[in-house]
């Protein structure tokens, strides 16, 4: 598969049908600011709907998060998605653990996250398609926030961005 990278604004804009058409059979999700707001205990309705659609399309799912275990596992239970917590992304072991849960090879699994350095780099090294969403909340841990300028520049350089309803539109301006 040609390297697949894209950026969308929100989780419900992740192009699931397109990923399935590319041969993707599973999804590795980041947790904080991708599926739920950072530090939140609540699952947004958009995430619940999105996960339902992913399952309808036959996609296996796993959350691979650097977050601590009790909260990550609680949220995973609410969403009915297995969790690899304290995963140490972007190191390769984090993604290998996720792939082991899914029992799929990397090229059949897309990564979905909100941060290029933690979620993107490791996924690309595994040859996984990558979808970056905008962070749900601005309430971020210090290190994550400190790396945002780099994240922003890499997105602008590497990722085509598109608006809902305009699939494949490269370089759409940020709102
Ligand atoms: Mg995140």
PDB file of C-alpha atoms and ligand atoms in Angstrom:
ATOM      1  CA  UNK A   1       0.000   0.000   0.000  1.00  0.00           C
ATOM      2  CA  UNK A   2       1.184   3.492  -0.792  1.00  0.00           C
ATOM      3  CA  UNK A   3       1.848   5.430   2.385  1.00  0.00           C
ATOM      4  CA  UNK A   4      -1.473   6.777   3.601  1.00  0.00           C
ATOM      5  CA  UNK A   5      -1.577   9.923   5.713  1.00  0.00           C
ATOM      6  CA  UNK A   6      -4.407  12.313   6.223  1.00  0.00           C
ATOM      7  CA  UNK A   7      -5.734  14.842   8.714  1.00  0.00           C
ATOM      8  CA  UNK A   8      -9.339  15.546   9.613  1.00  0.00           C
ATOM      9  CA  UNK A   9     -10.929  17.872  12.146  1.00  0.00           C
ATOM     10  CA  UNK A  10     -12.916  15.421  14.266  1.00  0.00           C
ATOM     11  CA  UNK A  11     -13.167  11.703  14.933  1.00  0.00           C
ATOM     12  CA  UNK A  12     -16.401  11.328  13.004  1.00  0.00           C
ATOM     13  CA  UNK A  13     -14.631  12.632   9.882  1.00  0.00           C
ATOM     14  CA  UNK A  14     -12.153   9.728   9.837  1.00  0.00           C
ATOM     15  CA  UNK A  15     -12.713   8.212   6.366  1.00  0.00           C
ATOM     16  CA  UNK A  16     -13.640   4.695   7.475  1.00  0.00           C
ATOM     17  CA  UNK A  17     -15.019   3.514   4.145  1.00  0.00           C
ATOM     18  CA  UNK A  18     -11.903   4.684   2.369  1.00  0.00           C
ATOM     19  CA  UNK A  19      -9.665   2.878   4.857  1.00  0.00           C
ATOM     20  CA  UNK A  20     -11.657  -0.324   4.442  1.00  0.00           C
ATOM     21  CA  UNK A  21     -11.353   0.016   0.661  1.00  0.00           C
ATOM     22  CA  UNK A  22      -7.559   0.219   1.146  1.00  0.00           C
ATOM     23  CA  UNK A  23      -7.567  -3.106   2.975  1.00  0.00           C
ATOM     24  CA  UNK A  24      -7.605  -1.808   6.549  1.00  0.00           C
ATOM     25  CA  UNK A  25      -9.185  -4.296   8.958  1.00  0.00           C
ATOM     26  CA  UNK A  26      -8.346  -2.755  12.306  1.00  0.00           C
ATOM     27  CA  UNK A  27      -7.801   0.580  14.048  1.00  0.00           C
ATOM     28  CA  UNK A  28      -5.355   1.585  16.779  1.00  0.00           C
ATOM     29  CA  UNK A  29      -6.651   4.631  18.611  1.00  0.00           C
ATOM     30  CA  UNK A  30      -4.980   7.138  20.801  1.00  0.00           C
ATOM     31  CA  UNK A  31      -7.220   7.888  23.792  1.00  0.00           C
ATOM     32  CA  UNK A  32      -6.719  11.422  25.089  1.00  0.00           C
ATOM     33  CA  UNK A  33      -7.898  14.195  22.834  1.00  0.00           C
ATOM     34  CA  UNK A  34      -8.658  11.659  20.096  1.00  0.00           C
ATOM     35  CA  UNK A  35     -11.584   9.617  21.482  1.00  0.00           C
ATOM     36  CA  UNK A  36     -12.190  11.593  24.677  1.00  0.00           C
ATOM     37  CA  UNK A  37     -11.102  15.021  25.911  1.00  0.00           C
ATOM     38  CA  UNK A  38      -7.833  14.876  27.872  1.00  0.00           C
ATOM     39  CA  UNK A  39      -8.421  14.195  31.585  1.00  0.00           C
ATOM     40  CA  UNK A  40     -12.109  13.556  30.907  1.00  0.00           C
ATOM     41  CA  UNK A  41     -14.086  10.581  32.169  1.00  0.00           C
ATOM     42  CA  UNK A  42     -16.827  10.976  29.607  1.00  0.00           C
ATOM     43  CA  UNK A  43     -17.153   9.541  26.129  1.00  0.00           C
ATOM     44  CA  UNK A  44     -18.560  12.057  23.637  1.00  0.00           C
ATOM     45  CA  UNK A  45     -21.583  10.962  21.601  1.00  0.00           C
ATOM     46  CA  UNK A  46     -19.612  11.525  18.381  1.00  0.00           C
ATOM     47  CA  UNK A  47     -17.067   8.931  19.539  1.00  0.00           C
ATOM     48  CA  UNK A  48     -19.747   6.384  20.447  1.00  0.00           C
ATOM     49  CA  UNK A  49     -21.403   6.816  17.044  1.00  0.00           C
ATOM     50  CA  UNK A  50     -18.084   6.591  15.265  1.00  0.00           C
ATOM     51  CA  UNK A  51     -17.109   3.374  17.048  1.00  0.00           C
ATOM     52  CA  UNK A  52     -20.479   1.866  16.179  1.00  0.00           C
ATOM     53  CA  UNK A  53     -19.876   2.664  12.522  1.00  0.00           C
ATOM     54  CA  UNK A  54     -16.355   1.193  12.675  1.00  0.00           C
ATOM     55  CA  UNK A  55     -17.772  -2.048  14.067  1.00  0.00           C
ATOM     56  CA  UNK A  56     -20.510  -2.100  11.455  1.00  0.00           C
ATOM     57  CA  UNK A  57     -17.755  -2.029   8.842  1.00  0.00           C
ATOM     58  CA  UNK A  58     -16.111  -5.009  10.514  1.00  0.00           C
ATOM     59  CA  UNK A  59     -13.088  -3.146  11.868  1.00  0.00           C
ATOM     60  CA  UNK A  60     -11.316  -4.473  14.959  1.00  0.00           C
ATOM     61  CA  UNK A  61     -10.345  -1.759  17.447  1.00  0.00           C
ATOM     62  CA  UNK A  62      -7.840  -1.207  20.240  1.00  0.00           C
ATOM     63  CA  UNK A  63      -6.797   1.823  22.266  1.00  0.00           C
ATOM     64  CA  UNK A  64      -3.049   2.276  22.706  1.00  0.00           C
ATOM     65  CA  UNK A  65      -2.501   5.066  25.212  1.00  0.00           C
ATOM     66  CA  UNK A  66       0.329   6.465  27.271  1.00  0.00           C
ATOM     67  CA  UNK A  67      -2.221   7.259  29.959  1.00  0.00           C
ATOM     68  CA  UNK A  68      -2.317   5.481  33.291  1.00  0.00           C
ATOM     69  CA  UNK A  69      -4.143   2.241  33.553  1.00  0.00           C
ATOM     70  CA  UNK A  70      -7.241   2.664  35.762  1.00  0.00           C
ATOM     71  CA  UNK A  71      -8.715   5.601  33.865  1.00  0.00           C
ATOM     72  CA  UNK A  72      -7.772   4.294  30.414  1.00  0.00           C
ATOM     73  CA  UNK A  73      -9.293   0.906  31.184  1.00  0.00           C
ATOM     74  CA  UNK A  74     -12.441   2.458  32.615  1.00  0.00           C
ATOM     75  CA  UNK A  75     -12.937   4.445  29.437  1.00  0.00           C
ATOM     76  CA  UNK A  76     -12.128   1.428  27.291  1.00  0.00           C
ATOM     77  CA  UNK A  77     -14.824  -0.518  29.082  1.00  0.00           C
ATOM     78  CA  UNK A  78     -17.376   2.207  28.482  1.00  0.00           C
ATOM     79  CA  UNK A  79     -16.489   2.117  24.776  1.00  0.00           C
ATOM     80  CA  UNK A  80     -16.111  -1.687  24.656  1.00  0.00           C
ATOM     81  CA  UNK A  81     -12.629  -1.292  23.189  1.00  0.00           C
ATOM     82  CA  UNK A  82      -9.607  -3.168  24.617  1.00  0.00           C
ATOM     83  CA  UNK A  83      -6.853  -0.974  26.032  1.00  0.00           C
ATOM     84  CA  UNK A  84      -3.070  -1.069  26.078  1.00  0.00           C
ATOM     85  CA  UNK A  85      -2.281   1.535  28.771  1.00  0.00           C
ATOM     86  CA  UNK A  86       1.088   3.108  29.662  1.00  0.00           C
ATOM     87  CA  UNK A  87       2.109   2.107  26.172  1.00  0.00           C
ATOM     88  CA  UNK A  88       5.176   4.371  25.782  1.00  0.00           C
ATOM     89  CA  UNK A  89       4.330   5.670  22.331  1.00  0.00           C
ATOM     90  CA  UNK A  90       6.053   6.517  20.015  1.00  0.00           C
ATOM     91  CA  UNK A  91       8.248   3.479  20.732  1.00  0.00           C
ATOM     92  CA  UNK A  92       7.602   0.527  18.461  1.00  0.00           C
ATOM     93  CA  UNK A  93       6.673  -1.791  21.326  1.00  0.00           C
ATOM     94  CA  UNK A  94       3.517   0.223  21.913  1.00  0.00           C
ATOM     95  CA  UNK A  95       2.260  -0.447  18.409  1.00  0.00           C
ATOM     96  CA  UNK A  96       3.337  -4.072  18.480  1.00  0.00           C
ATOM     97  CA  UNK A  97       1.231  -4.586  21.601  1.00  0.00           C
ATOM     98  CA  UNK A  98      -1.746  -3.029  19.856  1.00  0.00           C
ATOM     99  CA  UNK A  99      -1.256  -5.211  16.785  1.00  0.00           C
ATOM    100  CA  UNK A 100      -1.021  -8.274  19.017  1.00  0.00           C
ATOM    101  CA  UNK A 101      -4.411  -7.450  20.524  1.00  0.00           C
ATOM    102  CA  UNK A 102      -5.896  -6.997  17.063  1.00  0.00           C
ATOM    103  CA  UNK A 103      -4.045 -10.031  15.683  1.00  0.00           C
ATOM    104  CA  UNK A 104      -3.452  -8.166  12.441  1.00  0.00           C
ATOM    105  CA  UNK A 105      -0.295  -7.132  10.553  1.00  0.00           C
ATOM    106  CA  UNK A 106       0.618  -3.439  10.609  1.00  0.00           C
ATOM    107  CA  UNK A 107      -0.299  -2.751   7.011  1.00  0.00           C
ATOM    108  CA  UNK A 108      -3.901  -3.812   7.717  1.00  0.00           C
ATOM    109  CA  UNK A 109      -4.224  -1.469  10.690  1.00  0.00           C
ATOM    110  CA  UNK A 110      -4.624   2.292  10.633  1.00  0.00           C
ATOM    111  CA  UNK A 111      -3.536   4.533  13.499  1.00  0.00           C
ATOM    112  CA  UNK A 112      -5.823   7.356  14.611  1.00  0.00           C
ATOM    113  CA  UNK A 113      -4.412  10.005  16.928  1.00  0.00           C
ATOM    114  CA  UNK A 114      -4.162  13.700  17.641  1.00  0.00           C
ATOM    115  CA  UNK A 115      -0.408  14.186  17.877  1.00  0.00           C
ATOM    116  CA  UNK A 116       2.131  13.630  15.153  1.00  0.00           C
ATOM    117  CA  UNK A 117       5.077  12.922  17.421  1.00  0.00           C
ATOM    118  CA  UNK A 118       3.476  10.418  19.754  1.00  0.00           C
ATOM    119  CA  UNK A 119       0.770   8.906  17.572  1.00  0.00           C
ATOM    120  CA  UNK A 120       2.154   9.487  14.099  1.00  0.00           C
ATOM    121  CA  UNK A 121       5.856   8.681  14.101  1.00  0.00           C
ATOM    122  CA  UNK A 122       5.564   5.220  15.589  1.00  0.00           C
ATOM    123  CA  UNK A 123       2.651   4.318  13.352  1.00  0.00           C
ATOM    124  CA  UNK A 124       4.503   5.374  10.218  1.00  0.00           C
ATOM    125  CA  UNK A 125       7.529   3.366  11.258  1.00  0.00           C
ATOM    126  CA  UNK A 126       5.269   0.309  11.442  1.00  0.00           C
ATOM    127  CA  UNK A 127       4.022   1.029   7.917  1.00  0.00           C
ATOM    128  CA  UNK A 128       0.554   1.819   9.200  1.00  0.00           C
ATOM    129  CA  UNK A 129      -1.849   4.211   7.516  1.00  0.00           C
ATOM    130  CA  UNK A 130      -2.262   7.305   9.700  1.00  0.00           C
ATOM    131  CA  UNK A 131      -5.182   9.629  10.352  1.00  0.00           C
ATOM    132  CA  UNK A 132      -4.637  12.628  12.596  1.00  0.00           C
ATOM    133  CA  UNK A 133      -7.563  14.450  14.179  1.00  0.00           C
ATOM    134  CA  UNK A 134      -7.480  17.872  15.788  1.00  0.00           C
ATOM    135  CA  UNK A 135      -7.167  17.574  19.587  1.00  0.00           C
ATOM    136  CA  UNK A 136     -10.609  17.641  21.235  1.00  0.00           C
ATOM    137  CA  UNK A 137      -9.462  19.885  24.074  1.00  0.00           C
ATOM    138  CA  UNK A 138      -6.685  22.365  24.731  1.00  0.00           C
ATOM    139  CA  UNK A 139      -6.242  20.979  28.199  1.00  0.00           C
ATOM    140  CA  UNK A 140      -3.047  18.996  27.591  1.00  0.00           C
ATOM    141  CA  UNK A 141      -0.176  17.697  29.639  1.00  0.00           C
ATOM    142  CA  UNK A 142       2.911  19.867  29.620  1.00  0.00           C
ATOM    143  CA  UNK A 143       5.035  17.687  27.333  1.00  0.00           C
ATOM    144  CA  UNK A 144       2.242  17.174  24.832  1.00  0.00           C
ATOM    145  CA  UNK A 145       1.628  20.913  24.664  1.00  0.00           C
ATOM    146  CA  UNK A 146       5.340  21.685  24.459  1.00  0.00           C
ATOM    147  CA  UNK A 147       5.566  19.488  21.354  1.00  0.00           C
ATOM    148  CA  UNK A 148       2.556  21.085  19.632  1.00  0.00           C
ATOM    149  CA  UNK A 149       4.541  23.546  17.496  1.00  0.00           C
ATOM    150  CA  UNK A 150       6.483  20.630  15.997  1.00  0.00           C
ATOM    151  CA  UNK A 151       3.252  18.681  15.587  1.00  0.00           C
ATOM    152  CA  UNK A 152       1.697  21.616  13.787  1.00  0.00           C
ATOM    153  CA  UNK A 153       4.618  22.086  11.380  1.00  0.00           C
ATOM    154  CA  UNK A 154       4.789  18.364  10.553  1.00  0.00           C
ATOM    155  CA  UNK A 155       1.075  18.302   9.837  1.00  0.00           C
ATOM    156  CA  UNK A 156       1.365  21.253   7.512  1.00  0.00           C
ATOM    157  CA  UNK A 157       4.302  19.715   5.714  1.00  0.00           C
ATOM    158  CA  UNK A 158       3.204  16.118   5.462  1.00  0.00           C
ATOM    159  CA  UNK A 159      -0.515  15.751   5.753  1.00  0.00           C
ATOM    160  CA  UNK A 160      -3.177  16.559   3.230  1.00  0.00           C
ATOM    161  CA  UNK A 161      -6.108  18.029   5.053  1.00  0.00           C
ATOM    162  CA  UNK A 162      -9.663  17.837   3.992  1.00  0.00           C
ATOM    163  CA  UNK A 163     -13.016  19.071   5.027  1.00  0.00           C
ATOM    164  CA  UNK A 164     -16.051  16.925   5.687  1.00  0.00           C
ATOM    165  CA  UNK A 165     -17.859  16.340   2.428  1.00  0.00           C
ATOM    166  CA  UNK A 166     -14.782  16.998   0.342  1.00  0.00           C
ATOM    167  CA  UNK A 167     -12.920  13.687   0.407  1.00  0.00           C
ATOM    168  CA  UNK A 168      -9.477  13.784  -1.054  1.00  0.00           C
ATOM    169  CA  UNK A 169      -9.263  17.541  -1.141  1.00  0.00           C
ATOM    170  CA  UNK A 170      -5.610  18.236  -0.429  1.00  0.00           C
ATOM    171  CA  UNK A 171      -4.400  21.210   1.546  1.00  0.00           C
ATOM    172  CA  UNK A 172      -7.754  22.582   2.627  1.00  0.00           C
ATOM    173  CA  UNK A 173      -7.156  25.573   4.900  1.00  0.00           C
ATOM    174  CA  UNK A 174      -7.567  25.212   8.628  1.00  0.00           C
ATOM    175  CA  UNK A 175     -10.699  26.772  10.067  1.00  0.00           C
TER     176      UNK A 175
HETATM  177 MG1  LIG B   1      -3.643  12.247  22.379  1.00  0.00          MG
END
